[in-house]
Every structure is written in structure tokens, then in C-alpha cells.
Short mmCIF file of N, CA and C in Angstrom, two decimals:
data_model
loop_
_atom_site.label_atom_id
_atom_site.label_comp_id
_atom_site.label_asym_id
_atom_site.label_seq_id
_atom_site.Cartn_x
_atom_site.Cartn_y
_atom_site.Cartn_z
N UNK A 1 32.92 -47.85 111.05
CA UNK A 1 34.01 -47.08 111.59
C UNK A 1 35.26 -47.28 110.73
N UNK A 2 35.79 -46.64 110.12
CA UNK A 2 37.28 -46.08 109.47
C UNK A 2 38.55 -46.77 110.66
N UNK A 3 39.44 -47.36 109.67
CA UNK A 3 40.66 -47.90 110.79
C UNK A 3 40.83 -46.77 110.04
N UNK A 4 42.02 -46.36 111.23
CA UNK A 4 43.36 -45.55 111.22
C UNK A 4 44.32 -46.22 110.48
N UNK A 5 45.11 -45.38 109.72
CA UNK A 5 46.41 -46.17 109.30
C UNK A 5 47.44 -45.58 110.08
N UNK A 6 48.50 -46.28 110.35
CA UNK A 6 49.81 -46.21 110.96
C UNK A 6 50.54 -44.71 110.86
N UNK A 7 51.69 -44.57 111.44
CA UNK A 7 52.32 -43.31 110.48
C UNK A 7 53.27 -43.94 109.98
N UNK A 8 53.81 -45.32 109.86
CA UNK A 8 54.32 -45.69 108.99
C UNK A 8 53.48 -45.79 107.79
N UNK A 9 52.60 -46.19 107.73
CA UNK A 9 51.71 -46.23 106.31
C UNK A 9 51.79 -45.24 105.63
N UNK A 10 51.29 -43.96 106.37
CA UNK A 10 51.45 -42.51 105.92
C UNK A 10 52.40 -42.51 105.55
N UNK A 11 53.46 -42.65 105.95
CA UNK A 11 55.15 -42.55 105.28
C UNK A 11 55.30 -43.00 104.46
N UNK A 12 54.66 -43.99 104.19
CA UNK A 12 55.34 -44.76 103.05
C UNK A 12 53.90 -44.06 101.54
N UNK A 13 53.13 -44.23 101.88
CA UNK A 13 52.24 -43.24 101.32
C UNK A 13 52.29 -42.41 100.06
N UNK A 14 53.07 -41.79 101.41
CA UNK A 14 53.62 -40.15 101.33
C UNK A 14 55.06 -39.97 100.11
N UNK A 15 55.80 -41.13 100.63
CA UNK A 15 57.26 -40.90 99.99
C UNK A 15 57.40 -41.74 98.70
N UNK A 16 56.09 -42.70 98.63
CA UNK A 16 55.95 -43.09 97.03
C UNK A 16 54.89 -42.55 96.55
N UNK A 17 54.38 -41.33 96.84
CA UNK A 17 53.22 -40.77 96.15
C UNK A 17 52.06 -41.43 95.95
N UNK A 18 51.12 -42.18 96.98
CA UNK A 18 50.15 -42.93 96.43
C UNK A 18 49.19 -42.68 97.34
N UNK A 19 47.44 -42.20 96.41
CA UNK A 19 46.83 -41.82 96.74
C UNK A 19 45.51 -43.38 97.05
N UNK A 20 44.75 -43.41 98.27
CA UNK A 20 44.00 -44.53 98.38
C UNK A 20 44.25 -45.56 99.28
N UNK A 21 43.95 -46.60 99.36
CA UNK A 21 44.37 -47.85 100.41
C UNK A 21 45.81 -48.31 99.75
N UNK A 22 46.30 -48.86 100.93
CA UNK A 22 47.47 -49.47 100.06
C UNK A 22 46.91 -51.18 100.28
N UNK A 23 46.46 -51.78 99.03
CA UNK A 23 46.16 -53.43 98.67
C UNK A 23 47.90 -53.72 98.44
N UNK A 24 47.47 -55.51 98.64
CA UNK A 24 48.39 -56.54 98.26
C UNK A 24 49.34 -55.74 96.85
N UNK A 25 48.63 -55.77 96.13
CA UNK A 25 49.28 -55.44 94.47
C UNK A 25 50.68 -54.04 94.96
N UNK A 26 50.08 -53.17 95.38
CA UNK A 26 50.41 -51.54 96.14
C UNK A 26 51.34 -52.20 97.00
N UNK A 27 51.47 -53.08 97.60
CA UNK A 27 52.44 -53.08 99.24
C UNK A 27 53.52 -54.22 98.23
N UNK A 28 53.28 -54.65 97.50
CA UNK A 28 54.34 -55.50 96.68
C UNK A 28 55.20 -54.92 95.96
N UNK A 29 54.61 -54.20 94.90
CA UNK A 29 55.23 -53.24 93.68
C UNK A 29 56.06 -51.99 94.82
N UNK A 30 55.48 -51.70 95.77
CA UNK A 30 56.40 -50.76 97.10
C UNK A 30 57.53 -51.47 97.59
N UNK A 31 56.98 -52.89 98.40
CA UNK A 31 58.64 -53.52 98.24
C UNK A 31 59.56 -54.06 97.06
N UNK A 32 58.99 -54.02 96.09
CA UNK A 32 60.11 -54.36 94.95
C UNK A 32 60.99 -52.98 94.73
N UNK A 33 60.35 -51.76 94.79
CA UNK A 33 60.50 -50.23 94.27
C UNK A 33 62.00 -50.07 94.98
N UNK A 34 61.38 -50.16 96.91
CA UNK A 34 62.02 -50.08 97.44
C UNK A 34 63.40 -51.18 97.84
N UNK A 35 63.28 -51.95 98.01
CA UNK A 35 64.29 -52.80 97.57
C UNK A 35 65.10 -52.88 96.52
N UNK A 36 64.96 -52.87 94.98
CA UNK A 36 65.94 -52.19 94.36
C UNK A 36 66.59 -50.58 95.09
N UNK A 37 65.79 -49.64 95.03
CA UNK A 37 66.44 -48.45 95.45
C UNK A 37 67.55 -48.73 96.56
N UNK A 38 67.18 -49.68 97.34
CA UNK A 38 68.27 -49.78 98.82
C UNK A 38 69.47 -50.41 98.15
N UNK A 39 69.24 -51.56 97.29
CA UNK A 39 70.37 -52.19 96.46
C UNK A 39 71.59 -51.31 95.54
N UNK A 40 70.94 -50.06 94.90
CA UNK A 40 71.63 -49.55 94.32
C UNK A 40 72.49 -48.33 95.06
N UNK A 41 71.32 -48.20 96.68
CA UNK A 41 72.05 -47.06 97.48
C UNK A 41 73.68 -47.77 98.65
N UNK A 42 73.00 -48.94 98.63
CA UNK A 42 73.94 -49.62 98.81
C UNK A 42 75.29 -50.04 98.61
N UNK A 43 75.52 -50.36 96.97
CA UNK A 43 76.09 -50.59 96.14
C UNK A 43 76.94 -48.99 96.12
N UNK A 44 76.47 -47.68 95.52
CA UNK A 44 76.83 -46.95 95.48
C UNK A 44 77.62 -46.11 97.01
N UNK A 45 77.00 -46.32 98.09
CA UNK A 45 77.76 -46.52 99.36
C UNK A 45 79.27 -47.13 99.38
N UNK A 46 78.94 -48.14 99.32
CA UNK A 46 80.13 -49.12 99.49
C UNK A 46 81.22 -48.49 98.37
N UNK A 47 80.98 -48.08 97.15
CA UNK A 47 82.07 -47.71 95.88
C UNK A 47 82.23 -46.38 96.48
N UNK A 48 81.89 -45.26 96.90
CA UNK A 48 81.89 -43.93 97.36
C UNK A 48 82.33 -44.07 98.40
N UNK A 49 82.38 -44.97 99.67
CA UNK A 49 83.31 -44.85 100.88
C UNK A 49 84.47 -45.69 100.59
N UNK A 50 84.43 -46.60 99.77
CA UNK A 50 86.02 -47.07 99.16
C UNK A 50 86.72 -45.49 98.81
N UNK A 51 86.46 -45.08 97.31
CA UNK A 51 87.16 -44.09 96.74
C UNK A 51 87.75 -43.30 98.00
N UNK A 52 86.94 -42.62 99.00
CA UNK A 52 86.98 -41.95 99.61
C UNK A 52 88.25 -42.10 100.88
N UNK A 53 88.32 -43.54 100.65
CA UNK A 53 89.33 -43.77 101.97
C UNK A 53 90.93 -43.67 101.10
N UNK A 54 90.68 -44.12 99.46
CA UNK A 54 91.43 -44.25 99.07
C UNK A 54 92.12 -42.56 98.39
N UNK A 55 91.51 -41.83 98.40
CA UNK A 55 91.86 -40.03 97.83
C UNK A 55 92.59 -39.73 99.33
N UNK A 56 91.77 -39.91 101.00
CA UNK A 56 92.60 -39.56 102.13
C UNK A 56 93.88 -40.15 102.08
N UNK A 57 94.27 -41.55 101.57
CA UNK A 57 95.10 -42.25 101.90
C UNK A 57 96.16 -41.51 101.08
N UNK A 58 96.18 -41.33 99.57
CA UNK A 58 97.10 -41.13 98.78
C UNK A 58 96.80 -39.80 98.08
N UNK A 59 96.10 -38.76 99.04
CA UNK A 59 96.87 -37.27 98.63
C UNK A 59 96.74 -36.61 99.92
N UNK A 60 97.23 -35.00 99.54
CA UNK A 60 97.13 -34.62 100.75
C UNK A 60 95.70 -33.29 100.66
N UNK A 61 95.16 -33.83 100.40
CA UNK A 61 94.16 -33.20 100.09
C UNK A 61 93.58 -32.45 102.08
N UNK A 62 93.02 -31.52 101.82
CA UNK A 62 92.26 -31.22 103.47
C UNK A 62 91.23 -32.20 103.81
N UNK A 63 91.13 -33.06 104.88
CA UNK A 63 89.83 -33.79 104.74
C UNK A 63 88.41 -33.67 105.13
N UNK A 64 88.53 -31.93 105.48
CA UNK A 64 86.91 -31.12 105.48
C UNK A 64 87.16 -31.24 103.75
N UNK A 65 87.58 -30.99 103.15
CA UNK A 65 86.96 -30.62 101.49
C UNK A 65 86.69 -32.17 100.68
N UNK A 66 87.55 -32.81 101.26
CA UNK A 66 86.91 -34.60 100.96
C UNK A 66 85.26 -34.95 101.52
N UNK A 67 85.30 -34.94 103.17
CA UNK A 67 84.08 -34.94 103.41
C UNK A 67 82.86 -34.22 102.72
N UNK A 68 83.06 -33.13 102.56
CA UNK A 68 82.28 -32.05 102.10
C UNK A 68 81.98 -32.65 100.16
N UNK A 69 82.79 -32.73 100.19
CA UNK A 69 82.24 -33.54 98.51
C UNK A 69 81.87 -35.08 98.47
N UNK A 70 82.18 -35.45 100.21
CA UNK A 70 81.13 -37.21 99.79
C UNK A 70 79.67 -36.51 99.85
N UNK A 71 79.86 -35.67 100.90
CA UNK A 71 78.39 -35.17 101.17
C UNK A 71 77.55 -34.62 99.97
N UNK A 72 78.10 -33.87 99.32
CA UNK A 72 77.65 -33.46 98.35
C UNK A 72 76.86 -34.18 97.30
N UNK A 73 77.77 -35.30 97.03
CA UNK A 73 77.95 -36.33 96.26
C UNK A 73 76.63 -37.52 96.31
N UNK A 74 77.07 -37.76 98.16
CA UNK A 74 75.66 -38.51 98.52
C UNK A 74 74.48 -38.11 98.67
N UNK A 75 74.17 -36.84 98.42
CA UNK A 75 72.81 -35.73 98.03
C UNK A 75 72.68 -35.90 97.24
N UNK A 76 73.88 -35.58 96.08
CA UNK A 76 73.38 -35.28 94.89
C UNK A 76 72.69 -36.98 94.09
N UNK A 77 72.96 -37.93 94.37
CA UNK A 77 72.90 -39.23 94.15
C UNK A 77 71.75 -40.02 94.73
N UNK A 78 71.55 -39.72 96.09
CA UNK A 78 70.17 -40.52 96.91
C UNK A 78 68.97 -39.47 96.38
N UNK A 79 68.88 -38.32 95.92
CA UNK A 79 68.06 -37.18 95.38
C UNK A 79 67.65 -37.70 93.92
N UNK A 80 68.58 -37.12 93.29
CA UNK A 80 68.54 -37.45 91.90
C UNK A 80 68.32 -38.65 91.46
N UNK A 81 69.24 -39.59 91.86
CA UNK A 81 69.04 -40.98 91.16
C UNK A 81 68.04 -41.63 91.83
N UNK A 82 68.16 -41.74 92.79
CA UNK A 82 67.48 -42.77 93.31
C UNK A 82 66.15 -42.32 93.33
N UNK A 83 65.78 -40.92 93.91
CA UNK A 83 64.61 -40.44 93.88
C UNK A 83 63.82 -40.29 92.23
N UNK A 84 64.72 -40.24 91.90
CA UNK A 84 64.12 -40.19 89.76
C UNK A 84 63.65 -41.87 89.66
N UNK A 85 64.47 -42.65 90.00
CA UNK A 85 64.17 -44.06 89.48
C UNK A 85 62.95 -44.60 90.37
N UNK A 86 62.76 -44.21 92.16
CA UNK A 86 60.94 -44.37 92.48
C UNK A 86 60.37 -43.14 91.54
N UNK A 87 60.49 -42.46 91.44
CA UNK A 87 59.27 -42.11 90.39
C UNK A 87 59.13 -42.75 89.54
N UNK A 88 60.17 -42.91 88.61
CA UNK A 88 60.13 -43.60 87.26
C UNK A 88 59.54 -44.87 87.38
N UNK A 89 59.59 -45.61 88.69
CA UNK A 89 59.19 -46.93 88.88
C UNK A 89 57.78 -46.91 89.64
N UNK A 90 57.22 -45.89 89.82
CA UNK A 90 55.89 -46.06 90.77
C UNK A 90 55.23 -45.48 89.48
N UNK A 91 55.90 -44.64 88.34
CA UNK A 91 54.61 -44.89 87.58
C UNK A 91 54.31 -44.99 86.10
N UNK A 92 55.95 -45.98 86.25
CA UNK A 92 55.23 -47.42 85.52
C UNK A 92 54.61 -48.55 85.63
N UNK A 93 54.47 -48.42 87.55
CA UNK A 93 53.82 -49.56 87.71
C UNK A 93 52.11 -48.56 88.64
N UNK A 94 51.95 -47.39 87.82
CA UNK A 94 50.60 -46.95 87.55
C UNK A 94 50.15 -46.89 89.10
N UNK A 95 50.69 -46.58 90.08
CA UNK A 95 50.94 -46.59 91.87
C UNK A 95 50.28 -44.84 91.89
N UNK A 96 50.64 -44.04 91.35
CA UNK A 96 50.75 -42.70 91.28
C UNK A 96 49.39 -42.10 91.11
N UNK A 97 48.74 -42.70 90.35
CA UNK A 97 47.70 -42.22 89.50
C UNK A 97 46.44 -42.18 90.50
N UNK A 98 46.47 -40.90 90.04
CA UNK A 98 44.31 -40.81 91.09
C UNK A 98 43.45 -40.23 90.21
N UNK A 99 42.69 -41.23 90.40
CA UNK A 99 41.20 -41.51 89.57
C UNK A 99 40.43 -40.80 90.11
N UNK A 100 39.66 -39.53 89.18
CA UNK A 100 38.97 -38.45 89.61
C UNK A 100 37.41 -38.53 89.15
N UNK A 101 36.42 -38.39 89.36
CA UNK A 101 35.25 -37.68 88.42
C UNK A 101 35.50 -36.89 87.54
N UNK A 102 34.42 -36.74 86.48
CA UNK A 102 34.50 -35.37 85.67
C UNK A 102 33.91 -34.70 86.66
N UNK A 103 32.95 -34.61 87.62
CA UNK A 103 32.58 -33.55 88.52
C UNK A 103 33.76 -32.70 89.22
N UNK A 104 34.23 -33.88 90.16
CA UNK A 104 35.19 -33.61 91.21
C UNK A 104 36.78 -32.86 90.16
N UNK A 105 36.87 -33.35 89.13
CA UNK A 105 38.02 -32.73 88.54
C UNK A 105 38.67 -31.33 89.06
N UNK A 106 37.83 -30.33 88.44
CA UNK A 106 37.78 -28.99 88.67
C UNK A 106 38.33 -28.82 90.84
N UNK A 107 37.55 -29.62 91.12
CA UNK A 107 38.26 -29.10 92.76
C UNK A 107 39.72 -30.04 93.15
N UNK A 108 39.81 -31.37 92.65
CA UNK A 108 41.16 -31.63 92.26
C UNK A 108 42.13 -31.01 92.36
N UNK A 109 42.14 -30.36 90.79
CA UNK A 109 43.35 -29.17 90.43
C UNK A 109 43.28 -28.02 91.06
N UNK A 110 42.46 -27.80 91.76
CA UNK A 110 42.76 -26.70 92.88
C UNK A 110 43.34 -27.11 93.88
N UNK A 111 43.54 -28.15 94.36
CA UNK A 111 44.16 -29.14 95.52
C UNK A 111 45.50 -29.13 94.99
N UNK A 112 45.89 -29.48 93.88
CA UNK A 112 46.92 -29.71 93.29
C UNK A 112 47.46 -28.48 92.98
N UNK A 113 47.24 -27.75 93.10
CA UNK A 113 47.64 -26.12 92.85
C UNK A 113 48.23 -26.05 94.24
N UNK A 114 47.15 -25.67 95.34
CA UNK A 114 47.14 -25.72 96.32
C UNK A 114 48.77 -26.54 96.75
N UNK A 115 48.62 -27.81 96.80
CA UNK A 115 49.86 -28.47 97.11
C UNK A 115 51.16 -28.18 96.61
N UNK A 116 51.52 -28.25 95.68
CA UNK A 116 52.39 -27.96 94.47
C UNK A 116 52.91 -25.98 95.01
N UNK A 117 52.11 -25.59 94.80
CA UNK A 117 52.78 -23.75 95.55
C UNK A 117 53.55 -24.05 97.02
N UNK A 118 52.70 -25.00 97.87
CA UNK A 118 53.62 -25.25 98.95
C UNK A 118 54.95 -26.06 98.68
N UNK A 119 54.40 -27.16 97.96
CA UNK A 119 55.95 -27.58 97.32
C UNK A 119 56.88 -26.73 97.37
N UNK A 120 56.49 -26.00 96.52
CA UNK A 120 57.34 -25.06 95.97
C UNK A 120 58.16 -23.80 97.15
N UNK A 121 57.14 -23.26 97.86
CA UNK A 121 57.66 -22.69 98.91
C UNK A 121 58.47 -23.39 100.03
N UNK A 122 58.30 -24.59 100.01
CA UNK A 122 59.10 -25.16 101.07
C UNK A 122 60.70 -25.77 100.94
N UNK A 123 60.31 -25.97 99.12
CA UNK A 123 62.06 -26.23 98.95
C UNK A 123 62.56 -25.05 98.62
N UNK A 124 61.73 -23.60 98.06
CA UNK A 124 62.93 -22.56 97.73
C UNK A 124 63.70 -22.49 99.54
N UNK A 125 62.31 -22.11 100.12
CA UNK A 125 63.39 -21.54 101.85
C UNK A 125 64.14 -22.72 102.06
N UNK A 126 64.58 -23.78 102.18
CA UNK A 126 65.00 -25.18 102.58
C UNK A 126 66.06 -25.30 101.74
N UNK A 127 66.13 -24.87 100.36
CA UNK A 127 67.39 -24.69 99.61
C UNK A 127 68.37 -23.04 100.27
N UNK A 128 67.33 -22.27 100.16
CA UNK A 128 67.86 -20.69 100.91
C UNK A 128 68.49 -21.32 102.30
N UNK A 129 68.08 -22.19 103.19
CA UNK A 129 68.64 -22.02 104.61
C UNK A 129 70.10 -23.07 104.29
N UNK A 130 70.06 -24.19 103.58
CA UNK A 130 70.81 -24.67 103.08
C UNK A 130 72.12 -24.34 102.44
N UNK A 131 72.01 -23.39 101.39
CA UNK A 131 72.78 -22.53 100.40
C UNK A 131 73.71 -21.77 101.91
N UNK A 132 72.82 -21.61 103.03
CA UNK A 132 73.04 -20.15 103.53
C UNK A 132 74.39 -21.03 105.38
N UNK A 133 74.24 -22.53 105.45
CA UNK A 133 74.65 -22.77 105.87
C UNK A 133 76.25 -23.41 105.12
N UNK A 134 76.18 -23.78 103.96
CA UNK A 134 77.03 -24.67 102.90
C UNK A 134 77.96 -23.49 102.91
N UNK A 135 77.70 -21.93 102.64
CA UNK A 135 78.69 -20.78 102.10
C UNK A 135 78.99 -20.18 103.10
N UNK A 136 80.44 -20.35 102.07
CA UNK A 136 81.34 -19.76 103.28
C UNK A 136 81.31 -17.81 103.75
N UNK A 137 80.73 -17.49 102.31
CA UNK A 137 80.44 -16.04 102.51
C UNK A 137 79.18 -15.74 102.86
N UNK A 138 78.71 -15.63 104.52
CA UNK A 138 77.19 -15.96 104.46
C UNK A 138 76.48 -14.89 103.89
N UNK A 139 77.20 -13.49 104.17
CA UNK A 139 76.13 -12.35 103.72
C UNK A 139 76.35 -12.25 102.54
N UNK A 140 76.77 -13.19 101.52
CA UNK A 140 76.39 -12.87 100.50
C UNK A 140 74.36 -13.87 99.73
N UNK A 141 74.49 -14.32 100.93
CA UNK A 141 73.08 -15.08 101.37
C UNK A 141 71.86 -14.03 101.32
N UNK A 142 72.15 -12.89 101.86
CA UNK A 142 70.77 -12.19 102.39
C UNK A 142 70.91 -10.85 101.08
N UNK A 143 71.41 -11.09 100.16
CA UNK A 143 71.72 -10.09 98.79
C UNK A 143 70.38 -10.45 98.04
N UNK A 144 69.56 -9.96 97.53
CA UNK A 144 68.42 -9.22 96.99
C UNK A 144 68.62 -10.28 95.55
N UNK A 145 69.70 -10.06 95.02
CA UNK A 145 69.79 -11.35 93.88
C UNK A 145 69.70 -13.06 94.44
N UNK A 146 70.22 -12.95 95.33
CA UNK A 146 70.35 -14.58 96.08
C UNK A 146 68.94 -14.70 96.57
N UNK A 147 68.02 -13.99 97.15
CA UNK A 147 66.47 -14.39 97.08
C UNK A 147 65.43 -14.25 96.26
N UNK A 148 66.12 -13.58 95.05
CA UNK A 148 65.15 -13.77 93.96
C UNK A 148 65.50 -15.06 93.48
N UNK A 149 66.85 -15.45 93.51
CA UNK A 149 66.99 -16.51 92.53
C UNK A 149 66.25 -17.73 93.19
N UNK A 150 66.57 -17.78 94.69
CA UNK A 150 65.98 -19.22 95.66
C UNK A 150 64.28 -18.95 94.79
N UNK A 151 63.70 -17.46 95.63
CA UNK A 151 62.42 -17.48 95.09
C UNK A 151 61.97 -18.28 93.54
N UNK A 152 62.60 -17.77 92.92
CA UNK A 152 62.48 -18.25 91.48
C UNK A 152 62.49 -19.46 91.13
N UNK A 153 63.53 -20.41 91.78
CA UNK A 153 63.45 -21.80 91.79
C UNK A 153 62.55 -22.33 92.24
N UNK A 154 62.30 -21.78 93.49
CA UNK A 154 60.85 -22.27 94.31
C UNK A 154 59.76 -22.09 92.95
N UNK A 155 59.75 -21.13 92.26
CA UNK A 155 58.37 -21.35 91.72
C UNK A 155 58.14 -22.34 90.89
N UNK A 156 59.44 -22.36 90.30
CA UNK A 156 59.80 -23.23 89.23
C UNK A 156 59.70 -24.43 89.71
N UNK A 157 60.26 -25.21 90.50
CA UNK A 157 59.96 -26.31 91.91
C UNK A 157 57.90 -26.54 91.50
N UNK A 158 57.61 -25.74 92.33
CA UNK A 158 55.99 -25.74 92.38
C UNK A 158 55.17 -25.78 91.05
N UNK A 159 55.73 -25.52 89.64
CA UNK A 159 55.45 -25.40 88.88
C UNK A 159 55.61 -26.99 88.29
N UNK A 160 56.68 -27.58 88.49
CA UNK A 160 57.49 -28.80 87.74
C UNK A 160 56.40 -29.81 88.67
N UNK A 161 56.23 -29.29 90.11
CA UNK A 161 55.58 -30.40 90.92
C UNK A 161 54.06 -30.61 90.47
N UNK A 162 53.30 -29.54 90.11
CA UNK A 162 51.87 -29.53 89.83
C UNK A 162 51.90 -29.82 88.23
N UNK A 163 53.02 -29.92 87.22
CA UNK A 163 52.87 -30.71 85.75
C UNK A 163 52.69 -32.16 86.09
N UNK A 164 53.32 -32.80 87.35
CA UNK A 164 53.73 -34.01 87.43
C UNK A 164 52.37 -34.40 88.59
N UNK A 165 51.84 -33.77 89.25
CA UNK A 165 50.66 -34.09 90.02
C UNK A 165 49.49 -34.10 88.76
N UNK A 166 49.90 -33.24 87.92
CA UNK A 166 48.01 -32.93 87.27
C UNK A 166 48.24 -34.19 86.53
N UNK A 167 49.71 -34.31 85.96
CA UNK A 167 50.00 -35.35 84.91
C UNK A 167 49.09 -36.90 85.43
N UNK A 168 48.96 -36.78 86.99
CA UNK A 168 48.85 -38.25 87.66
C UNK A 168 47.23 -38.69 87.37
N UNK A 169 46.53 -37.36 87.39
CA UNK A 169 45.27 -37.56 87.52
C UNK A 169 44.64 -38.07 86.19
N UNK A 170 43.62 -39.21 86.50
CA UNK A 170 42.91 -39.85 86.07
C UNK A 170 41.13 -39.79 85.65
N UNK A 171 41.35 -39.22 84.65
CA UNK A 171 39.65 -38.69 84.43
C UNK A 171 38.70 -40.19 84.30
N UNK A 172 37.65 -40.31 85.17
CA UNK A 172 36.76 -41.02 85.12
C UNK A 172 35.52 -41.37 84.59
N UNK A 173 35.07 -42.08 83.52
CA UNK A 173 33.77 -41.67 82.58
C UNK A 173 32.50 -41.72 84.05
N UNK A 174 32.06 -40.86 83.17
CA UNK A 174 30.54 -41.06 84.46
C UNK A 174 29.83 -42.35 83.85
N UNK A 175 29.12 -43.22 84.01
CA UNK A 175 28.06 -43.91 83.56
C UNK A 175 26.73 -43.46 83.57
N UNK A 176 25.93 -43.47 82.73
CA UNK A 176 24.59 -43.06 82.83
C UNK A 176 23.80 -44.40 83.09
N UNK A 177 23.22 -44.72 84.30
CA UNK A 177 22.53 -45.89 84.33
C UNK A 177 21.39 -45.68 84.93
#
């Protein structure tokens, strides 16, 4: 009989990309990953709500357009950086990688196709509902250029995601024995 894993397991899984059991080696190299990442989100917290008290204090700036650019700021930063450096760090420490057959290959990358198009469809609309709450001109949201472009990213999204999925996979020699 198969244990179940947790939905914390799944989560964690899920949000460092790792395909298989998670062993000793896997649940270590995850808390080191993650533990730096909290250190630097941390760190960058603490310097970003300083600045921030210190721009309200000494201008007269509006403080919806202050908020609105920590926010920005702390997206653009827990996304980018932090999310670039677990990748960068799950696979150099080779966490990422799934070991395929030469048989099984071929249905693989259809999985990975498969996944990767949803990728892709789920951050263009998710950036579209986003874009469409952030602006202040909403109907300029539902304009024929503004959903080609979301569309377009989305593909591009799904495209960047399935270089970096196929990139993971691991071809396996068969043995003849």
C-alpha cells in the first residue's frame, strides 16, 4: 500500500519543482534553499519598510502612491529575485531533474507540453485580471491590443516554462541484460 503524502509535502514539492520522493539529501538541500531565501526576504523587508517610513516622514508625497510602489516593489523582488535564486539553487543542487526512459521520453514531453500551455494560460489571464485591477483606466483593459498582448505573453510564459521543464529531463540508458 502507497502512503499518502501530506499537502504540505505537495507544497513544498510543488514550489521547488521536484519530481519523486522527497529523501534526507531532498528535505536538506530544501531547507538550506529555503532558509537562505527567507534570510534575504527578510533582510530586504526590514531595508524596504525602513526607506518607506522614512520617504512618508520627509516628503509630502500621497501615501496611496508610496504604498502602491512598496507593493510593487515587494512583487517585483519576492518574484524575481528570490524566485530566480530557488531555481538557480534547486538546480544546482540537481533537485529539478527527472530521470526518464528512452521509451517513456516521447510521452514525457507531451506532459510537459501539456503543463507548460497551462502555465502559460494561467499567468497570461492572472496578469490580464491583475493589469485590469492595478489601472486606473479600466476599459482600456478590454481593448483588442491589451489581450493580444496578455495573450502573447502567456504564450511566451508557456513557451519559456516548457524550455526549462524539457531542459530538466534526464535521459536514461536502457541496459541490455
Amino acid at each position: 500500500m502507497r502512503d499518502k503524502e501530506s499537502i504540505l509535502t505537495k507544497m513544498i514539492k510543488k514550489a521547488y519543482d521536484i519530481s519523486g520522493p522527497l529523501d534526507e539529501y531532498k528535505r536538506s538541500e530544501i531547507n538550506r534553499i529555503g532558509n537562505n531565501a527567507f534570510m534575504m526576504l527578510w533582510i530586504y523587508s526590514s531595508f524596504a519598510s525602513f526607506c518607506t517610513l522614512l520617504v512618508i516622514s520627509l516628503t509630502n508625497i500621497d501615501a496611496y502612491d508610496i504604498l502602491l510602489g512598496l507593493l510593487l516593489s515587494n512583487l517585483i523582488f519576492s518574484i524575481d529575485i528570490i524566485g530566480g535564486y530557488v531555481i538557480y539553487a534547486t538546480r544546482k543542487a540537481k533537485l529539478s531533474e527527472i530521470d526518464v526512459t528512452v521509451d517513456n521520453y516521447p510521452k514525457q514531453k507531451r506532459l510537459l507540453k501539456k503543463k507548460s500551455a497551462l502555465q502559460g494560460i494561467y499567468w497570461g489571464m492572472s496578469m490580464f485580471l491583475i493589469m485590469g485591477v492595478i489601472s486606473p483606466n479600466f476599459s482600456s483593459l478590454f481593448s483588442w491590443i491589451s489581450f493580444f498582448i496578455w495573450l502573447s505573453s502567456g504564450a511566451l510564459f508557456g513557451l519559456i516554462m516548457y524550455w526549462y521543464h524539457a531542459s530538466n529531463l534526464k535521459k536514461l540508458k536502457q541496459c541490455d541484460d
